[in-house]
Tab-separated table of C-alpha atoms in Angstrom:
chain	number	residue	atom	x	y	z
A	233	MET	CA	17.639	107.214	125.818
A	234	ARG	CA	21.026	107.694	123.510
A	235	LYS	CA	21.820	103.756	124.146
A	236	GLU	CA	18.205	102.801	123.143
A	237	MET	CA	18.375	105.085	119.974
A	238	ARG	CA	21.746	103.196	119.130
A	239	ARG	CA	20.033	100.048	119.390
A	240	ILE	CA	17.199	100.830	117.275
A	241	PHE	CA	19.595	102.377	114.638
A	242	VAL	CA	21.590	99.074	114.338
A	243	MET	CA	18.408	96.996	114.116
A	244	LEU	CA	17.339	99.118	111.255
A	245	LEU	CA	20.491	98.493	109.399
A	246	LEU	CA	20.432	94.682	109.763
A	247	LEU	CA	16.819	94.759	108.885
A	248	ALA	CA	17.594	96.814	105.681
A	249	GLY	CA	20.315	94.272	104.593
A	250	LEU	CA	18.148	91.103	105.491
A	251	CYS	CA	15.354	92.533	103.650
A	252	ALA	CA	16.768	93.860	100.438
A	253	HIS	CA	15.808	91.107	98.482
A	254	THR	CA	12.075	92.416	98.536
A	255	ALA	CA	12.841	95.739	97.071
A	256	PHE	CA	11.446	95.085	93.643
A	257	ALA	CA	8.125	93.761	94.692
A	258	GLU	CA	6.283	96.601	92.903
A	259	TYR	CA	7.821	96.630	89.612
A	260	SER	CA	9.773	93.227	89.286
A	261	GLY	CA	7.458	92.008	86.256
A	262	ASP	CA	8.388	95.250	84.098
A	263	ARG	CA	10.092	93.770	81.157
A	264	GLN	CA	12.030	97.047	80.497
A	265	VAL	CA	13.391	97.096	83.994
A	266	GLN	CA	14.561	93.464	83.903
A	267	GLU	CA	16.420	94.316	80.520
A	268	PHE	CA	17.921	97.330	82.370
A	269	ILE	CA	19.204	95.657	85.475
A	270	PRO	CA	22.220	93.956	83.678
A	271	CYS	CA	23.235	97.200	82.061
A	272	ILE	CA	24.473	98.782	85.354
A	273	ALA	CA	24.850	95.541	87.365
A	274	GLY	CA	28.324	94.598	88.618
A	275	ILE	CA	31.253	95.908	91.218
A	276	TRP	CA	32.207	99.436	90.318
A	277	VAL	CA	34.853	101.733	91.724
A	278	ASP	CA	35.784	105.270	91.063
A	279	GLU	CA	38.697	106.029	89.094
A	280	ASN	CA	41.090	105.850	91.836
A	281	GLY	CA	40.036	102.504	92.826
A	282	HIS	CA	37.792	103.626	95.943
A	283	ARG	CA	34.196	103.849	96.803
A	284	GLN	CA	33.346	99.868	95.850
A	285	MET	CA	29.838	99.654	94.849
A	286	HIS	CA	27.984	96.492	94.574
A	287	ILE	CA	25.096	97.108	92.169
A	288	PHE	CA	22.287	94.425	92.147
A	289	GLY	CA	24.857	91.746	93.311
A	290	GLY	CA	22.682	89.563	94.862
A	291	ARG	CA	20.700	92.326	96.501
A	292	ASP	CA	18.377	94.837	94.894
A	293	GLY	CA	20.397	97.843	95.322
A	294	ILE	CA	23.574	99.707	95.835
A	295	ASN	CA	25.697	98.035	98.659
A	296	THR	CA	23.148	98.675	101.584
A	297	PHE	CA	21.023	101.193	99.844
A	298	ARG	CA	17.759	99.717	98.393
A	299	ILE	CA	16.780	100.790	94.925
A	300	THR	CA	12.793	100.890	95.051
A	301	ALA	CA	11.986	102.223	91.339
A	302	ILE	CA	13.560	102.536	87.882
A	303	ARG	CA	11.925	104.871	85.333
A	304	ASP	CA	12.702	106.606	81.963
A	305	TRP	CA	14.988	104.209	80.713
A	306	GLU	CA	16.317	105.042	77.328
A	307	GLY	CA	19.288	103.401	75.086
A	308	SER	CA	20.361	99.709	74.846
A	309	ASP	CA	22.320	97.206	76.640
A	310	SER	CA	25.721	99.011	75.793
A	311	ASN	CA	24.719	102.876	76.215
A	312	GLY	CA	21.735	104.557	78.047
A	313	SER	CA	20.224	106.270	81.065
A	314	ALA	CA	17.585	105.963	83.548
A	315	VAL	CA	16.344	107.267	86.974
A	316	ILE	CA	16.463	105.196	89.962
A	317	THR	CA	14.880	105.894	93.261
A	318	VAL	CA	17.151	104.960	95.982
A	319	MET	CA	16.308	104.449	99.787
A	320	GLU	CA	18.611	106.233	101.888
A	321	LYS	CA	18.792	106.636	105.822
A	322	ARG	CA	17.401	110.072	105.290
A	323	GLY	CA	14.545	108.721	103.012
A	324	SER	CA	14.151	108.069	99.341
A	325	ARG	CA	15.700	110.217	96.531
A	326	GLU	CA	15.732	109.997	92.596
A	327	MET	CA	19.016	109.697	91.045
A	328	PRO	CA	19.829	110.008	87.483
A	329	VAL	CA	22.199	107.091	85.921
A	330	GLU	CA	24.042	107.076	82.819
A	331	TYR	CA	26.298	104.015	81.474
A	332	HIS	CA	28.576	102.810	78.714
A	333	ARG	CA	29.257	99.131	78.755
A	334	HIS	CA	32.104	98.390	76.223
A	335	GLY	CA	34.723	96.290	77.556
A	336	ALA	CA	37.660	98.156	79.362
A	337	ASP	CA	36.074	101.398	78.178
A	338	SER	CA	33.001	100.843	80.509
A	339	TRP	CA	31.877	103.520	82.841
A	340	LEU	CA	28.789	104.660	84.888
A	341	LEU	CA	27.828	108.090	85.922
A	342	LEU	CA	25.730	108.472	89.041
A	343	ASP	CA	23.897	111.381	90.099
A	344	GLY	CA	25.615	113.447	87.418
A	345	ARG	CA	28.743	113.807	89.323
A	346	LEU	CA	30.489	110.346	90.556
A	347	ARG	CA	32.049	108.579	87.557
A	348	LEU	CA	32.597	104.742	88.231
A	349	VAL	CA	34.546	102.259	86.200
A	350	PRO	CA	34.243	98.109	86.602
A	351	GLU	CA	36.403	96.936	89.399
A	352	GLN	CA	39.568	95.153	87.592
A	353	ALA	CA	41.041	93.262	90.442
A	354	GLU	CA	40.609	92.684	94.269
A	355	LYS	CA	41.628	95.843	95.907
A	356	VAL	CA	45.029	95.729	97.901
A	357	HIS	CA	45.118	98.151	100.860
A	358	ALA	CA	48.224	100.333	101.710
A	359	GLU	CA	47.190	100.376	105.611
A	360	SER	CA	44.263	99.484	107.880
A	361	VAL	CA	43.527	100.427	111.634
A	362	GLY	CA	42.303	97.271	113.672
A	363	GLY	CA	41.375	95.394	110.656
A	364	VAL	CA	39.164	98.122	109.190
A	365	THR	CA	40.305	99.264	105.666
A	366	LEU	CA	39.318	102.079	103.847
A	367	ASP	CA	36.236	101.213	101.299
A	368	MET	CA	35.012	98.761	104.113
A	369	PRO	CA	31.158	98.942	103.811
A	370	MET	CA	29.364	100.246	107.010
A	371	MET	CA	27.595	97.066	107.759
A	372	GLN	CA	30.940	94.985	107.749
A	373	LEU	CA	32.272	97.647	110.363
A	374	LEU	CA	29.193	97.058	112.223
A	375	TYR	CA	30.018	93.267	112.545
A	376	LEU	CA	33.410	93.776	113.424
A	377	TYR	CA	32.982	96.339	116.199
A	378	GLY	CA	29.369	96.605	116.785
A	379	PRO	CA	27.757	100.092	117.340
A	380	PRO	CA	29.832	103.222	118.231
A	381	ALA	CA	29.569	105.145	121.385
A	382	GLU	CA	28.251	107.929	119.439
A	383	TYR	CA	26.824	108.701	115.956
A	384	LEU	CA	28.079	112.161	114.988
A	385	ASP	CA	26.122	114.233	112.452
A	386	GLU	CA	28.108	116.646	109.638
A	387	ALA	CA	28.361	119.606	112.203
A	388	ALA	CA	29.682	117.755	115.131
A	389	THR	CA	32.364	115.856	112.888
A	390	GLN	CA	33.347	119.231	111.506
A	391	ALA	CA	33.779	120.611	115.105
A	392	LEU	CA	35.886	117.516	116.184
A	393	CYS	CA	38.031	116.817	113.195
A	394	GLY	CA	37.642	119.713	110.514
A	395	VAL	CA	35.682	117.508	108.112
A	396	GLU	CA	31.837	117.771	107.267
A	397	SER	CA	30.962	114.312	107.193
A	398	TYR	CA	28.601	111.667	108.845
A	399	ALA	CA	30.785	109.803	111.483
A	400	TRP	CA	30.751	106.736	113.911
A	401	TYR	CA	32.835	107.706	117.103
A	402	TYR	CA	34.285	105.014	118.856
A	403	ARG	CA	35.226	107.370	121.717
A	404	ASN	CA	36.177	104.799	124.563
A	405	ASP	CA	38.992	103.506	122.161
A	406	GLY	CA	40.101	106.827	120.866
A	407	TRP	CA	39.089	106.391	117.017
A	408	LEU	CA	36.561	107.781	114.658
A	409	VAL	CA	35.378	106.373	111.170
A	410	THR	CA	33.733	108.631	108.541
A	411	PHE	CA	31.685	107.455	105.433
A	412	ASP	CA	31.271	108.367	101.868
A	413	MET	CA	27.730	108.582	101.517
A	414	SER	CA	27.641	107.907	97.766
A	415	SER	CA	28.630	104.322	98.541
A	416	ASN	CA	28.230	103.876	102.413
A	417	THR	CA	31.736	102.973	102.747
A	418	VAL	CA	34.493	104.102	105.158
A	419	ASP	CA	36.768	107.196	103.506
A	420	ARG	CA	38.573	108.245	106.653
A	421	ILE	CA	39.747	106.696	109.794
A	422	PHE	CA	41.006	109.037	112.815
A	423	LEU	CA	43.201	108.156	115.400
A	424	PHE	CA	43.207	110.416	118.534
A	425	PRO	CA	45.880	110.612	121.345
A	426	GLY	CA	45.473	107.791	123.667
A	427	SER	CA	43.836	105.410	121.364
A	428	SER	CA	43.992	101.908	121.685
A	429	LYS	CA	43.960	101.336	117.885
A	430	PHE	CA	47.262	101.371	115.552
A	431	LEU	CA	48.029	101.530	111.841
A	432	ASP	CA	48.252	97.978	111.260
A	433	ARG	CA	51.192	97.778	109.007
A	434	ALA	CA	53.557	100.065	111.026
A	435	VAL	CA	52.052	99.600	114.355
A	436	LEU	CA	51.801	103.473	115.047
A	437	ASN	CA	49.358	105.872	116.198
A	438	CYS	CA	48.992	109.444	117.183
A	439	ASP	CA	51.195	109.045	120.211
A	440	SER	CA	54.024	107.545	118.323
A	441	PRO	CA	57.218	109.537	117.558
A	442	LEU	CA	57.061	111.238	114.239
A	443	GLU	CA	60.323	110.003	113.121
A	444	ARG	CA	59.308	106.433	113.217
A	445	PHE	CA	56.768	107.296	110.534
A	446	ALA	CA	59.295	108.615	108.078
A	447	GLY	CA	61.354	105.394	108.748
A	448	LEU	CA	58.765	102.632	108.542
A	449	TYR	CA	56.833	104.233	105.580
A	450	GLY	CA	60.037	105.657	103.748
A	451	PHE	CA	58.832	109.175	103.834
A	452	ALA	CA	61.427	111.534	102.363
A	453	ARG	CA	61.214	113.562	105.655
A	454	THR	CA	59.772	113.291	109.275
A	455	PRO	CA	56.251	114.401	109.416
A	456	ALA	CA	55.001	117.743	110.715
A	457	ALA	CA	51.754	119.325	111.420
A	458	GLY	CA	49.843	119.824	108.326
A	459	ASP	CA	51.549	117.411	105.993
A	460	SER	CA	49.650	114.640	103.941
A	461	PHE	CA	51.812	111.562	102.611
A	462	HIS	CA	50.682	109.086	99.882
A	463	LEU	CA	51.019	105.647	101.254
A	464	GLY	CA	50.234	104.023	97.586
A	465	ASN	CA	46.882	102.802	96.180
A	466	HIS	CA	45.603	106.137	96.334
A	467	GLU	CA	45.426	106.111	100.157
A	468	TYR	CA	46.999	109.153	102.281
A	469	LEU	CA	48.097	109.604	105.733
A	470	SER	CA	47.369	112.973	107.010
A	471	PHE	CA	48.887	114.925	109.824
A	472	ALA	CA	46.396	117.908	109.125
A	473	GLY	CA	45.042	117.924	112.463
A	474	TYR	CA	48.377	116.867	114.444
A	475	PRO	CA	48.930	116.557	117.623
A	476	GLY	CA	45.182	116.448	117.953
A	477	TYR	CA	44.858	113.318	115.617
A	478	ILE	CA	46.037	111.633	112.431
A	479	CYS	CA	43.909	110.513	109.613
A	480	LEU	CA	44.123	107.531	107.049
A	481	SER	CA	42.143	108.442	104.302
A	482	ILE	CA	41.188	108.106	100.534
A	483	TYR	CA	41.671	112.051	100.101
A	484	ASP	CA	44.998	113.871	99.705
A	485	GLY	CA	45.481	116.208	102.559
A	486	LYS	CA	42.331	115.566	104.623
């Protein structure tokens, strides 16, 4: 049964990606909507350069999330607000959007809480695991490694890793990935003891001697359980759960 559920879930993800271009069938003729779309279209990131979001970037949505409706647009092409309806895995929900488009000072506020700015250059990552980078879209991870052995809800992930987040657990290879659900992108990569995966730059994992981390990354001291180190580009290597796991993350200390 679990295997069949995984197969159905993957098929739904693929179908969502293939059919996203039909998202605006019910309102694509609305002139106001067509004028609003360029106001928020583009590639956006948070102020640390993470949570990359392609909005109306060849597909009618935010990354793999479909935008199925737009209402209450007020403003101009440089400043304004609207309410969009986003189709997520758990169903549809309305999300307020505010925007300001003025060169380097442009910004976008999603859901009243997530402030985004235009992406200025291609992201350079400080580390990766098996070719998986922080901010990688869920669909790209699926293409690289296929479906995980287990899909964990927030409670199960918290019990295993101490963070409340939706996760894909590649149990057989000893690693786990969590997602930022605002952007549907990777925000943490956990490596457990016995994992067949390594940090690509350092070729280290949870079984490696701690003093090697200090030498290869240039840390001022040998890591200890509970530590977190900045690797650059707002990426962090956390030993908060060591020796149970280490974690590459966009969050300091987690």
